[in-house]
């Protein structure tokens, strides 16, 4: 049920006043970025990093993240931090990742808050600290960030920073599953199958596992092949 999940890019529509400019809607994203629109620079960087509408190009993606971050763009801090955290297009550097993610997280950016929690939970460049991991997960969860909610469930499931509490774990997994997070659907299915925090019901377990599998969750696909042949 538990695995390292670093959420990468991209909540591109973050409303950061430092990057807002009233450009004509007829301008292309590239043109807006070249004219200095930090929102457009961050979005274009994400497009290059993922190959959305453009050819995949990590070097160009980094360039635009750096341009936007130089203007103080909160989302760009997070995206650049994730590049350092994952080694995407640049050598891994947990120190740089932490600094950038913390700067973004302190401004209330949920993507950064979640990944900062991941760093604390998994001792990525920082000392393992479940309490701080839960702190950042909780802030992201309050903004509706489903992966953070799921990870709070993991902390209760495995007793990280909190006493092991299957009922609490199930509650958080269910909350994230209702946001259509495949991993959370899988976790809910596992809880129903084993009776973790909820009355055991293998029929309902199969339903959730199939929902997760249909959304591409590999763990759910494997579980179905093993448990419901």
Coordinates of C-alpha atoms in Angstrom, one line a residue:
X1 CA 0.0 0.0 0.0
X2 CA 2.9 2.3 0.7
X3 CA 5.4 3.6 -1.9
X4 CA 7.4 6.7 -2.6
X5 CA 5.2 9.0 -4.7
X6 CA 6.7 12.3 -5.8
X7 CA 4.0 14.4 -7.5
X8 CA 5.5 16.3 -10.4
X9 CA 4.1 19.1 -12.4
X10 CA 2.0 20.8 -12.7
X11 CA -0.7 22.9 -11.4
X12 CA -0.1 25.6 -14.0
X13 CA -3.0 27.8 -13.4
X14 CA -1.7 29.0 -10.0
X15 CA -2.8 32.6 -9.6
X16 CA 0.4 34.4 -8.6
X17 CA 0.2 38.1 -8.8
X18 CA 3.9 38.4 -9.5
X19 CA 3.3 36.7 -12.8
X20 CA 0.0 38.2 -13.9
X21 CA 0.0 40.5 -16.9
X22 CA -2.9 41.6 -19.1
X23 CA -1.7 40.3 -22.4
X24 CA -3.9 40.0 -25.4
X25 CA -5.6 36.6 -25.5
X26 CA -4.6 36.3 -29.2
X27 CA -1.0 36.0 -28.2
X28 CA 0.4 32.5 -28.1
X29 CA 1.9 31.0 -24.9
X30 CA 5.4 31.2 -26.4
X31 CA 4.9 34.9 -27.3
X32 CA 3.6 35.7 -23.8
X33 CA 6.5 33.9 -22.2
X34 CA 9.0 35.7 -24.4
X35 CA 7.4 39.0 -23.4
X36 CA 8.1 38.2 -19.8
X37 CA 4.7 36.8 -18.5
X38 CA 5.8 34.6 -15.6
X39 CA 2.6 32.6 -15.7
X40 CA 3.2 31.8 -19.3
X41 CA 6.9 31.0 -18.7
X42 CA 6.0 28.5 -16.0
X43 CA 3.3 26.9 -18.1
X44 CA 5.5 26.7 -21.2
X45 CA 8.2 25.1 -19.0
X46 CA 5.7 22.5 -17.9
X47 CA 4.7 21.8 -21.5
X48 CA 8.3 21.2 -22.5
X49 CA 8.9 19.0 -19.5
X50 CA 5.9 16.8 -20.4
X51 CA 5.7 17.1 -24.2
X52 CA 2.3 18.7 -24.1
X53 CA 1.7 20.4 -27.4
X54 CA 5.5 20.7 -28.0
X55 CA 8.3 18.3 -28.4
X56 CA 9.7 17.0 -25.1
X57 CA 12.7 19.1 -24.2
X58 CA 14.0 19.2 -20.6
X59 CA 16.5 21.9 -21.4
X60 CA 13.9 24.3 -22.6
X61 CA 11.6 23.4 -19.8
X62 CA 14.2 24.2 -17.2
X63 CA 15.0 27.5 -19.0
X64 CA 11.4 28.7 -18.7
X65 CA 11.1 27.5 -15.1
X66 CA 14.2 29.5 -14.3
X67 CA 12.9 32.5 -16.1
X68 CA 9.7 32.4 -14.1
X69 CA 11.4 31.7 -10.8
X70 CA 13.6 34.7 -11.4
X71 CA 10.4 36.8 -11.3
X72 CA 9.4 35.2 -8.0
X73 CA 6.7 32.9 -9.5
X74 CA 5.5 30.5 -6.7
X75 CA 4.6 27.7 -9.1
X76 CA 7.9 27.9 -10.9
X77 CA 9.7 27.6 -7.5
X78 CA 7.8 24.3 -7.0
X79 CA 8.4 23.0 -10.5
X80 CA 12.1 23.8 -10.4
X81 CA 12.3 22.2 -7.0
X82 CA 10.7 19.0 -8.4
X83 CA 13.3 18.9 -11.2
X84 CA 16.0 18.9 -8.6
X85 CA 14.2 16.4 -6.5
X86 CA 13.6 13.9 -9.3
X87 CA 16.7 14.6 -11.4
X88 CA 14.4 15.5 -14.4
X89 CA 16.6 17.4 -16.9
X90 CA 19.2 18.3 -14.2
X91 CA 21.3 16.3 -11.6
X92 CA 19.5 15.5 -8.4
X93 CA 20.2 18.0 -5.7
X94 CA 18.0 17.6 -2.6
X95 CA 19.4 20.7 -1.0
X96 CA 18.3 22.9 -3.9
X97 CA 15.0 21.0 -4.1
X98 CA 14.3 21.6 -0.4
X99 CA 15.0 25.3 -0.6
X100 CA 12.8 25.9 -3.6
X101 CA 9.9 23.7 -2.4
X102 CA 10.0 25.3 1.0
X103 CA 9.8 28.8 -0.5
X104 CA 6.8 27.8 -2.6
X105 CA 5.2 25.8 0.2
X106 CA 5.4 28.7 2.6
X107 CA 3.5 30.8 0.1
X108 CA 0.7 28.2 0.3
X109 CA 1.3 26.2 -2.9
X110 CA -0.2 22.8 -2.4
X111 CA 2.1 20.9 -4.9
X112 CA 5.1 22.2 -3.0
X113 CA 3.6 21.4 0.4
X114 CA 2.9 17.9 -0.7
X115 CA 6.4 17.2 -2.0
X116 CA 8.0 18.8 1.0
X117 CA 6.0 16.3 3.1
X118 CA 7.4 13.6 0.9
X119 CA 11.0 14.8 1.6
X120 CA 10.4 14.7 5.3
X121 CA 8.7 11.4 5.3
X122 CA 11.4 9.7 3.2
X123 CA 14.5 11.5 4.5
X124 CA 15.3 13.0 1.1
X125 CA 18.1 15.5 1.9
X126 CA 16.6 16.2 5.3
X127 CA 16.3 14.2 8.6
X128 CA 13.3 11.9 8.7
X129 CA 10.6 13.8 10.5
X130 CA 7.1 12.4 10.4
X131 CA 5.6 15.2 12.3
X132 CA 6.8 17.8 9.7
X133 CA 5.7 15.5 6.9
X134 CA 2.2 15.4 8.4
X135 CA 2.2 19.1 8.9
X136 CA 2.9 19.8 5.2
X137 CA 0.5 17.0 4.1
X138 CA -2.2 18.5 6.2
X139 CA -1.8 21.9 4.7
X140 CA -1.9 20.5 1.1
X141 CA -4.9 18.3 2.0
X142 CA -6.9 21.2 3.3
X143 CA -6.5 22.7 -0.2
X144 CA -8.0 19.5 -1.7
X145 CA -4.7 17.9 -2.7
X146 CA -5.7 14.2 -2.9
X147 CA -2.2 12.8 -2.8
X148 CA -1.5 14.6 0.5
X149 CA -4.7 13.2 1.9
X150 CA -3.8 9.7 0.8
X151 CA -0.4 10.0 2.4
X152 CA -1.9 11.1 5.7
X153 CA -3.8 7.9 5.5
X154 CA -0.5 6.1 5.1
X155 CA 0.9 7.7 8.2
X156 CA -2.0 6.4 10.2
X157 CA -1.8 3.0 8.6
X158 CA 1.9 2.6 9.4
X159 CA 2.1 4.6 12.6
X160 CA 4.3 7.4 11.2
X161 CA 4.0 10.4 13.4
X162 CA 0.7 9.2 14.8
X163 CA -0.3 6.0 16.6
X164 CA -1.4 3.4 14.2
X165 CA -5.1 3.9 13.6
X166 CA -6.7 1.8 10.8
X167 CA -10.1 3.7 11.1
X168 CA -8.4 7.0 10.6
X169 CA -6.3 5.6 7.7
X170 CA -9.4 4.3 6.0
X171 CA -11.2 7.6 6.4
X172 CA -8.3 9.5 4.7
X173 CA -8.1 7.0 2.0
X174 CA -11.8 7.2 1.3
X175 CA -11.6 11.0 1.2
X176 CA -8.9 10.9 -1.4
X177 CA -10.7 8.1 -3.3
X178 CA -13.8 10.4 -3.6
X179 CA -11.5 12.8 -5.4
X180 CA -10.9 10.0 -8.0
X181 CA -7.3 9.3 -7.0
X182 CA -6.5 5.8 -8.3
X183 CA -3.9 5.1 -5.6
X184 CA -6.5 5.9 -2.9
X185 CA -9.1 3.7 -4.6
X186 CA -6.6 0.9 -4.4
X187 CA -5.9 1.6 -0.7
X188 CA -9.6 1.6 0.0
X189 CA -9.9 -1.7 -1.7
X190 CA -7.1 -3.2 0.3
X191 CA -8.8 -1.9 3.5
X192 CA -12.1 -3.6 2.6
X193 CA -10.3 -6.8 1.6
X194 CA -8.5 -7.1 4.9
X195 CA -10.9 -5.3 7.2
X196 CA -8.5 -2.5 8.0
X197 CA -10.6 0.2 9.7
X198 CA -13.8 -1.0 8.1
X199 CA -15.9 -4.1 8.1
X200 CA -14.4 -6.7 5.8
X201 CA -16.2 -6.9 2.5
X202 CA -14.4 -8.5 -0.4
X203 CA -17.2 -7.6 -2.9
X204 CA -16.7 -3.9 -2.2
X205 CA -12.9 -4.4 -2.2
X206 CA -13.1 -5.8 -5.7
X207 CA -15.2 -2.8 -6.8
X208 CA -12.6 -0.3 -5.6
X209 CA -9.7 -2.4 -7.0
X210 CA -11.4 -2.5 -10.4
X211 CA -12.0 1.3 -10.3
X212 CA -8.3 1.8 -9.5
X213 CA -7.2 -0.7 -12.2
X214 CA -9.4 0.9 -14.8
X215 CA -7.6 4.2 -14.1
X216 CA -4.3 2.5 -14.7
X217 CA -3.1 1.7 -11.1
X218 CA -0.6 -1.1 -11.5
X219 CA -0.9 -2.2 -7.9
X220 CA -4.7 -2.7 -8.3
X221 CA -4.2 -4.6 -11.6
X222 CA -1.8 -7.0 -9.8
X223 CA -4.1 -7.3 -6.8
X224 CA -7.0 -8.3 -9.0
X225 CA -4.9 -10.9 -10.8
X226 CA -3.9 -12.4 -7.5
X227 CA -7.0 -12.1 -5.4
X228 CA -9.9 -12.2 -7.9
X229 CA -8.9 -14.6 -10.6

